Short mmCIF file of C-alpha atoms in Angstrom, two decimals:
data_model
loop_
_atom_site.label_atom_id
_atom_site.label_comp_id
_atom_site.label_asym_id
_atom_site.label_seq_id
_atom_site.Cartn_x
_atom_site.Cartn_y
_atom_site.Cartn_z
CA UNK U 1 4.34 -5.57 -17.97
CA UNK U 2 5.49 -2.40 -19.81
CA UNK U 3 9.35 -2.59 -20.50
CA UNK U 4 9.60 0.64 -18.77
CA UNK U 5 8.54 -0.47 -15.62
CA UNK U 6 10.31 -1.55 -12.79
CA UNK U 7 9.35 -4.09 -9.46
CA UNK U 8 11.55 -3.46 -6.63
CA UNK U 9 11.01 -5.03 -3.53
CA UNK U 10 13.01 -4.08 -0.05
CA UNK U 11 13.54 -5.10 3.38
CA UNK U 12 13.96 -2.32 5.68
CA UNK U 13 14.16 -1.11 9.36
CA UNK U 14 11.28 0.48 10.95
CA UNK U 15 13.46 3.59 11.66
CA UNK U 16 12.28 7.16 11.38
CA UNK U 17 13.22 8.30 7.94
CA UNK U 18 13.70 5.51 6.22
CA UNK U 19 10.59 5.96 3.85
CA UNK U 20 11.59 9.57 2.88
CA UNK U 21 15.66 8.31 2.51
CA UNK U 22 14.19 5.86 0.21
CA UNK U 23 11.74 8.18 -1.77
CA UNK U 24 14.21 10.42 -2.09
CA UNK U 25 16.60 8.74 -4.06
CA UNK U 26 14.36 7.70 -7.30
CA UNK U 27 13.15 11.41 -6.74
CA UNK U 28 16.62 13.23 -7.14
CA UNK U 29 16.71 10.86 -10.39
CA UNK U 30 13.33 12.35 -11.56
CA UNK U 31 12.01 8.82 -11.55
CA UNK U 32 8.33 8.82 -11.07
CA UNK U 33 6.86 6.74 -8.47
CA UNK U 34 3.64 4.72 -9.92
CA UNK U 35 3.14 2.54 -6.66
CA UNK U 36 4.64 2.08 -3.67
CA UNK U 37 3.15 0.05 -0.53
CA UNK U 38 4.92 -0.30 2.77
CA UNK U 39 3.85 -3.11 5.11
CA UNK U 40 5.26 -5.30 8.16
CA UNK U 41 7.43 -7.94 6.77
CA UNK U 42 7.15 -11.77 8.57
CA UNK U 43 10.08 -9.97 11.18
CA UNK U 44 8.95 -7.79 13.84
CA UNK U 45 10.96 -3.95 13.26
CA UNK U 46 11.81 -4.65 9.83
CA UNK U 47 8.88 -3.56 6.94
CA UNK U 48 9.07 -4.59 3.17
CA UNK U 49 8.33 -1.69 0.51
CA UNK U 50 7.16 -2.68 -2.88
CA UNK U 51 7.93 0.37 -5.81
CA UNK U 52 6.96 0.08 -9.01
CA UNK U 53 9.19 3.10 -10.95
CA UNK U 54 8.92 4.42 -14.34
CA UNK U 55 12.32 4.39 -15.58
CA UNK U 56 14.84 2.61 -18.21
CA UNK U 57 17.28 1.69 -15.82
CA UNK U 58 17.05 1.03 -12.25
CA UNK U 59 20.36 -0.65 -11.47
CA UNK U 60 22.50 2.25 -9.91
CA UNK U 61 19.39 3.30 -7.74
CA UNK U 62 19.12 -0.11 -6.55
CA UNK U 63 22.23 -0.04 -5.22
CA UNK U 64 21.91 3.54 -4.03
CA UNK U 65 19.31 2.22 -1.62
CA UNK U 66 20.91 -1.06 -0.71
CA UNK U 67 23.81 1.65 0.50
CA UNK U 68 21.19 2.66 2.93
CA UNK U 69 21.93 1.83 6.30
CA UNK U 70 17.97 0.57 6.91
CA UNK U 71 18.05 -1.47 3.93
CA UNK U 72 18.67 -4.94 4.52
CA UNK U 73 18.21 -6.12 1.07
CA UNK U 74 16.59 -4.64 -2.73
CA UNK U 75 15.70 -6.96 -5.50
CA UNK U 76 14.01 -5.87 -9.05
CA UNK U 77 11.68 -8.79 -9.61
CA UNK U 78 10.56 -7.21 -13.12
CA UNK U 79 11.92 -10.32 -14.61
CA UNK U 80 11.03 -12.91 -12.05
CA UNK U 81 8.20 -15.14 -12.15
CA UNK U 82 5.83 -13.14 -9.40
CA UNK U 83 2.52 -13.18 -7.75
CA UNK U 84 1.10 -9.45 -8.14
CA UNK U 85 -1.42 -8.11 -6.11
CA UNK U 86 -3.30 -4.88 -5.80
CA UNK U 87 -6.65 -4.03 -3.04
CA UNK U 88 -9.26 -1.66 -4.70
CA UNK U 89 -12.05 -0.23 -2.37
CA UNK U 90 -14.81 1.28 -4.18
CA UNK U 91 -17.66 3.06 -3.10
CA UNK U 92 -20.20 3.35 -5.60
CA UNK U 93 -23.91 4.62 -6.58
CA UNK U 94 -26.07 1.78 -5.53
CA UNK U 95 -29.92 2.44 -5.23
CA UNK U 96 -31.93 -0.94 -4.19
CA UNK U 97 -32.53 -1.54 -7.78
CA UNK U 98 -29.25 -1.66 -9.34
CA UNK U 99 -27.76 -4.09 -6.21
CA UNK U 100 -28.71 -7.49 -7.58
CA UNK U 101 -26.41 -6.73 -10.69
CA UNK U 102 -23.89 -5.28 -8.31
CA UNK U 103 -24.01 -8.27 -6.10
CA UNK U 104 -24.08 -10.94 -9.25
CA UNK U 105 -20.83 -8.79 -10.28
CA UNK U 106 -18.88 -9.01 -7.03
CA UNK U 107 -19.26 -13.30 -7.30
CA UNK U 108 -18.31 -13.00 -11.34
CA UNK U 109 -14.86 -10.72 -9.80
CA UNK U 110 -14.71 -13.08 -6.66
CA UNK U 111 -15.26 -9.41 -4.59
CA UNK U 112 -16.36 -8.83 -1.10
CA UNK U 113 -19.43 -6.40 -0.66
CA UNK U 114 -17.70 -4.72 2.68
CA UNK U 115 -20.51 -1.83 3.28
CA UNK U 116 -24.11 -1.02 2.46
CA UNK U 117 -25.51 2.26 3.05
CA UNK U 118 -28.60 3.87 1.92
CA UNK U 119 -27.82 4.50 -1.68
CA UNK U 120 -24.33 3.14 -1.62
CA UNK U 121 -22.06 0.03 -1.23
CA UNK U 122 -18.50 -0.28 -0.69
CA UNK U 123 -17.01 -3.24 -2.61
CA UNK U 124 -13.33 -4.33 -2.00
CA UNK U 125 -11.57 -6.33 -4.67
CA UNK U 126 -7.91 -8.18 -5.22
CA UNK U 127 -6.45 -9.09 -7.92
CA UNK U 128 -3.37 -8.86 -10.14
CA UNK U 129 -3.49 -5.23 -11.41
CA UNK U 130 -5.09 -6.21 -14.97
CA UNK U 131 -8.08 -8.26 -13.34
CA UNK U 132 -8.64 -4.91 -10.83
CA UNK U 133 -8.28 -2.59 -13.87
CA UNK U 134 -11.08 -4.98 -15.40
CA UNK U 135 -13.15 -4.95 -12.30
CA UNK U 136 -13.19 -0.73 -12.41
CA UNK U 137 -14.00 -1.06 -15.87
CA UNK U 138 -17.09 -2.61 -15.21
CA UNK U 139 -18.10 -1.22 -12.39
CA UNK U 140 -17.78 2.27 -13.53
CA UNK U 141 -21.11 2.79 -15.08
CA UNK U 142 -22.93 2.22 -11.87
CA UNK U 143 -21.00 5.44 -10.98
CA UNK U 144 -18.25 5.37 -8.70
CA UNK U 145 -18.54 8.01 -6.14
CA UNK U 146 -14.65 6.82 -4.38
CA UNK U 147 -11.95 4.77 -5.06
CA UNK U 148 -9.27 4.00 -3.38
CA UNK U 149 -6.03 1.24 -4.23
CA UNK U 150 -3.35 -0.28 -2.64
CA UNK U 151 0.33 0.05 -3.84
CA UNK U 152 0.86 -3.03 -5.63
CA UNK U 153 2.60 -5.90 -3.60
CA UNK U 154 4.93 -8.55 -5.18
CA UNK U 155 5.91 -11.91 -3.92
CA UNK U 156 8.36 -14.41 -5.69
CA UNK U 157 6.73 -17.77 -6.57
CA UNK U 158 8.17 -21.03 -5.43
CA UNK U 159 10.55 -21.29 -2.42
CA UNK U 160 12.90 -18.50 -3.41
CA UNK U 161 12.22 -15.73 -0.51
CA UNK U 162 13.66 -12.61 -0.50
CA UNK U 163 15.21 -12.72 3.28
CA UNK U 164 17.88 -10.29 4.50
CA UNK U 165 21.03 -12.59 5.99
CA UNK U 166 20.29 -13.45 9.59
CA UNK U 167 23.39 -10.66 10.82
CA UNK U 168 21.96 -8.19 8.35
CA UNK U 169 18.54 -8.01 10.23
CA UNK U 170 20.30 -7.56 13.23
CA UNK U 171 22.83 -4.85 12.44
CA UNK U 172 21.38 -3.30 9.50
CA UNK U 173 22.89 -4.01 6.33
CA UNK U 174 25.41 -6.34 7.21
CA UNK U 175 27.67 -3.02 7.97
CA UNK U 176 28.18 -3.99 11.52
CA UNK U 177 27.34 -2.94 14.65
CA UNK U 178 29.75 -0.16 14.85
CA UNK U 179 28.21 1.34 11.84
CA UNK U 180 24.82 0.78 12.47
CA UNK U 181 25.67 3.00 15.67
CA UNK U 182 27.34 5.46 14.15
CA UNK U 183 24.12 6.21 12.02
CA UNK D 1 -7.43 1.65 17.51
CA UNK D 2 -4.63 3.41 19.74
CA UNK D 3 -5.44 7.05 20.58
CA UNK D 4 -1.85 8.29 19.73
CA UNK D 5 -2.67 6.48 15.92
CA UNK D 6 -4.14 8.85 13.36
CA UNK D 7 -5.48 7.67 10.13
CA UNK D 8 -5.33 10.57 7.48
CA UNK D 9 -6.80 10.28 4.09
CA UNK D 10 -5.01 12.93 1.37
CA UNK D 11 -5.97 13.01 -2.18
CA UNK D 12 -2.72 14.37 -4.45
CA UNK D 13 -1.95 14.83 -7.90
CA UNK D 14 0.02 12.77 -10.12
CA UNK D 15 3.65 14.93 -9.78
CA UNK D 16 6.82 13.78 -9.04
CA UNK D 17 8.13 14.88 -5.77
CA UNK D 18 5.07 14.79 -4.03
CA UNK D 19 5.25 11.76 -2.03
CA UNK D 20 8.55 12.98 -0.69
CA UNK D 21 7.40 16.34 -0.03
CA UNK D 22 4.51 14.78 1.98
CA UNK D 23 6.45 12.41 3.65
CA UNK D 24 9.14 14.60 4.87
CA UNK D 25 6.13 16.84 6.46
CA UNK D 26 5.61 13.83 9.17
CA UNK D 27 9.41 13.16 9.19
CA UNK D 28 10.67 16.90 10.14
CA UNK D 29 8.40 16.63 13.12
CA UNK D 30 9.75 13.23 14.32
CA UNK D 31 6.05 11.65 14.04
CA UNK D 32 6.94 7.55 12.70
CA UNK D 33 4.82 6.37 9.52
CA UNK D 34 3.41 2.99 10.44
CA UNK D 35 1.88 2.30 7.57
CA UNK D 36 1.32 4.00 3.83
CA UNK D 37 -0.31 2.82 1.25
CA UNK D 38 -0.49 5.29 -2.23
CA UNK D 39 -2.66 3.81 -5.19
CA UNK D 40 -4.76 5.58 -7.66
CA UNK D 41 -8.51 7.37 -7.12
CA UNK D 42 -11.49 7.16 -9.38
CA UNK D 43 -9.83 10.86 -11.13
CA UNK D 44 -7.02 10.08 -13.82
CA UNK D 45 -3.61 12.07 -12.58
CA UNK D 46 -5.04 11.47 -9.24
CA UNK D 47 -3.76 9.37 -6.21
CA UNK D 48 -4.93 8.42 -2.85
CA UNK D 49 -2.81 8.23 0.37
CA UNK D 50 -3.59 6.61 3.62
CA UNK D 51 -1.39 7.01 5.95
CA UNK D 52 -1.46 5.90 9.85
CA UNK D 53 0.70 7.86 11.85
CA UNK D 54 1.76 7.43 15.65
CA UNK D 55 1.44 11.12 16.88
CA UNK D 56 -0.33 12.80 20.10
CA UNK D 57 -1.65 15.80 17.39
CA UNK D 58 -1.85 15.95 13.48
CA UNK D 59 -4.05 18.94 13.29
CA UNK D 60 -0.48 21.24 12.15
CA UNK D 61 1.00 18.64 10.04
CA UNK D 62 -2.69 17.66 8.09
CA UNK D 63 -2.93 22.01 7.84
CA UNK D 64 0.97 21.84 6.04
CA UNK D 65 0.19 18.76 3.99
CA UNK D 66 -3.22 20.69 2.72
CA UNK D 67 -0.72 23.83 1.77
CA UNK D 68 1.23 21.28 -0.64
CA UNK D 69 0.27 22.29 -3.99
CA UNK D 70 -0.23 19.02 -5.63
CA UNK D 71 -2.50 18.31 -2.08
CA UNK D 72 -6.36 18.21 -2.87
CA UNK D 73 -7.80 17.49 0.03
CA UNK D 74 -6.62 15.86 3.57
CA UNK D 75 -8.74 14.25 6.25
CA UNK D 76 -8.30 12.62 9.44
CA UNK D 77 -10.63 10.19 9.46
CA UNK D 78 -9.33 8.28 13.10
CA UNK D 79 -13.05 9.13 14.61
CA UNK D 80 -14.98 8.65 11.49
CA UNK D 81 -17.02 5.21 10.14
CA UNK D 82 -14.41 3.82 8.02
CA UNK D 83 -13.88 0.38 5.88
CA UNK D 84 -10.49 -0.40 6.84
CA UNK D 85 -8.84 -2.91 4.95
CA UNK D 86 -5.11 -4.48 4.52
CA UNK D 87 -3.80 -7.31 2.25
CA UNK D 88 -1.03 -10.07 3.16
CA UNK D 89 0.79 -12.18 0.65
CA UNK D 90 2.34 -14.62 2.79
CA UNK D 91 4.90 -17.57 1.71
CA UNK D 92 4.39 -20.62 4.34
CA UNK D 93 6.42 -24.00 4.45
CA UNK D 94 3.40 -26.56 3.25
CA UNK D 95 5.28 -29.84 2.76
CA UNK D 96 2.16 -32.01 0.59
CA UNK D 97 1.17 -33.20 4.36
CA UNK D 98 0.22 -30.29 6.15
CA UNK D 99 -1.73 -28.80 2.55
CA UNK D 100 -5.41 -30.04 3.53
CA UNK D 101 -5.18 -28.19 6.95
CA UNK D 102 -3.53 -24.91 5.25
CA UNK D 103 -6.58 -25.03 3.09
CA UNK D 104 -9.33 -25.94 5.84
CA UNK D 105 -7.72 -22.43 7.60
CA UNK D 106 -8.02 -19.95 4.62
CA UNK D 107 -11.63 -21.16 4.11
CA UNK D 108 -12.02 -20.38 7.54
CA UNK D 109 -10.59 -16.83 6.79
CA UNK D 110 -11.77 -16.26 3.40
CA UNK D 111 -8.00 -15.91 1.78
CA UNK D 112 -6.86 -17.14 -1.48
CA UNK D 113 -4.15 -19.56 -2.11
CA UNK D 114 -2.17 -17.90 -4.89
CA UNK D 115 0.89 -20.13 -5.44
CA UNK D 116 1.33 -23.70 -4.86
CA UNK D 117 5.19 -24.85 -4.78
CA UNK D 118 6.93 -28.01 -4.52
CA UNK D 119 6.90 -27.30 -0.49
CA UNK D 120 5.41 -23.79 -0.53
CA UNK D 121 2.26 -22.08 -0.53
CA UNK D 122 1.19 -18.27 -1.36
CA UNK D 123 -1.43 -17.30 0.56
CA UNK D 124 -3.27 -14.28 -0.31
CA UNK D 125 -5.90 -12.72 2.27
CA UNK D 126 -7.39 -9.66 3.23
CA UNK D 127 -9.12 -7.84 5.96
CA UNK D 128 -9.67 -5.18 8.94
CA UNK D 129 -5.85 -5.17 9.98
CA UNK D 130 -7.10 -7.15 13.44
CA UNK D 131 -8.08 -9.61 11.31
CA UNK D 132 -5.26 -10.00 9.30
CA UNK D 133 -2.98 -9.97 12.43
CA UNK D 134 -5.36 -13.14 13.81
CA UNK D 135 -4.83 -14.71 10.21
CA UNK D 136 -0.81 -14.28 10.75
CA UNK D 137 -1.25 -15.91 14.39
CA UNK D 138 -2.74 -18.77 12.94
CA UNK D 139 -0.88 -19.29 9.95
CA UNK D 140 2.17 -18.76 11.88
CA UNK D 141 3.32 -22.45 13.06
CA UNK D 142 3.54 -23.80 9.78
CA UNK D 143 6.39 -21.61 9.13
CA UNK D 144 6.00 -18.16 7.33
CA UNK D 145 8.86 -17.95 4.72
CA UNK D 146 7.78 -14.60 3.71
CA UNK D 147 5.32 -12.02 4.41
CA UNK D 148 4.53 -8.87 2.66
CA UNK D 149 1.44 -6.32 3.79
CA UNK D 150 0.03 -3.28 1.91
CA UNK D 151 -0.06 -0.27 3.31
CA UNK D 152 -3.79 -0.14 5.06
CA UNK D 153 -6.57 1.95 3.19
CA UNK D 154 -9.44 3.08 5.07
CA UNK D 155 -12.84 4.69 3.23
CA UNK D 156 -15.60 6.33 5.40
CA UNK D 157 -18.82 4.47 5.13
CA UNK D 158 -21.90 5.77 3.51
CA UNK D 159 -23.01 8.40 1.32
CA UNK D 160 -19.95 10.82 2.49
CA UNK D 161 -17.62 11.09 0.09
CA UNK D 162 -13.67 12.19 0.38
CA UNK D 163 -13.61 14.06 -2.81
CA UNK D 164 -11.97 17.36 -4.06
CA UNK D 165 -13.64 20.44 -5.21
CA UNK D 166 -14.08 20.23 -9.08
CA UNK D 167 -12.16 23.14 -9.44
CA UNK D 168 -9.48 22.11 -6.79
CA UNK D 169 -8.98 18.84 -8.71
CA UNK D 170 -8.53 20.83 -12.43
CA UNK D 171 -6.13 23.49 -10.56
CA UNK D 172 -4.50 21.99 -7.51
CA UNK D 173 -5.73 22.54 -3.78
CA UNK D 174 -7.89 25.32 -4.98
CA UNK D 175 -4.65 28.15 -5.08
CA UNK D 176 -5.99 28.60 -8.92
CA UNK D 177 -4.37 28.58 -12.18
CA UNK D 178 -1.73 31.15 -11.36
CA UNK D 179 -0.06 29.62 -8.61
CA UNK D 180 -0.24 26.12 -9.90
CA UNK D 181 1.55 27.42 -12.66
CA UNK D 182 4.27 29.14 -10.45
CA UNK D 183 5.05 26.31 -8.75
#
């Protein structure tokens, strides 16, 4: 991964707001926002957003959003040892003559065929970014009429978990009750 | 799907500041962002958004998202044919015992084990979002240590394509040179 790139991962409230709170921040910084995917965490109300920034330093915005009262918990996982993943949907030119190479392509890419129209085919593929990037690559010459990715997710291997503290999910950033009230 | 949920598909240009402008659109008018999910398009310097949205009407806020410069082209594709697809990393307790059943289920469900831990597994699977919800159900008992879902991305089926004018895509949202410049 390019030096310049960073993984952040957060737990947050479903609360109106939240999302354009968050943006915000690496906006007002002029950080550029590469990916960013938003998706129900294993807690009911509380989501986790994965952002992958441009930037050289991500440390004071970090914290900048763990000040948010939503935020429950941030953690750059440049550095740690991480299972990447990115969706790719692409619709492509597919006439009946050029599907048997499609197909034999999906099983080389371990892809899923997920519509067939008359001259087309929608093919959805995971992967860690690179093998996707590959996948495009190859596919492109059949002629891709759509295409449409996921933000990238990232999960830490092994038994670490990024959890907020059992009081933090209920009160929103540890601050309290009170405070969570107040906001 | 729910009749107050809209699905709308935009396609944007690479700028910073975008997302937040776009987001803030649904924000100011108190409509909540359920899910988001921004990755690139087959066009270089060109992203696509989904975004599902719990709102009675989007007609206004898709006609002020379209008005963003950097915005291509919006659609609301809720009544439409779509693909719609999500992707769950999830991090379950899988002590060496209970391993053979955890992988009898994601054959059953076509998802990918992705990390194997000491007493962890990653398990990586995709689908319509009432599929991945069923997958969660089941998976569920053996205790989820962590979860983490993109954004969903939905893609009309067939032949129609949700592309942008060629000379939108050069320009930005078809306002022309001038006014691209100006802003």
């Amino acid at each position: 991964m390019n030096v310049n790139k960073h993984t952040i991962v957060a737990l947050v409230q479903d609360r109106p707001g939240v999302l354009n709170r968050a943006v915000s921040l690496f906006r007002r910084r002029g950080f550029n926002i590469e990916s960013l995917a938003v998706g129900h965490s294993e807690t009911p109300g509380i989501s986790r957003l994965t952002l992958v920034v441009e930037a050289e330093e991500v440390e004071q915005v970090t914290k900048q959003l763990y000040r948010l009262i939503e935020v429950l918990k941030v953690s750059d996982v440049t550095h740690d040892p991480t299972v990447e993943r990115e969706m790719v949907l692409v619709k492509i030119h597919a006439p009946s003559a050029s599907r048997p190479e499609v197909v034999a392509l999906t099983g080389v890419f371990d892809a899923k065929i997920v519509d067939v129209g008359y001259n087309t085919m929608i093919i959805e593929m995971t992967g860690t970014p690179s093998k996707v990037e590959n996948f495009i690559e190859v596919i492109r010459p059949f002629g891709v009429k759509e295409m449409m990715r996921t933000g990238r997710i990232a999960m830490v291997r092994g038994a670490h978990t990024h959890q907020a503290p059992a009081e933090a999910a209920e009160n929103g950033n540890g601050h309290g009750v009170a405070e969570a009230i107040l906001n």
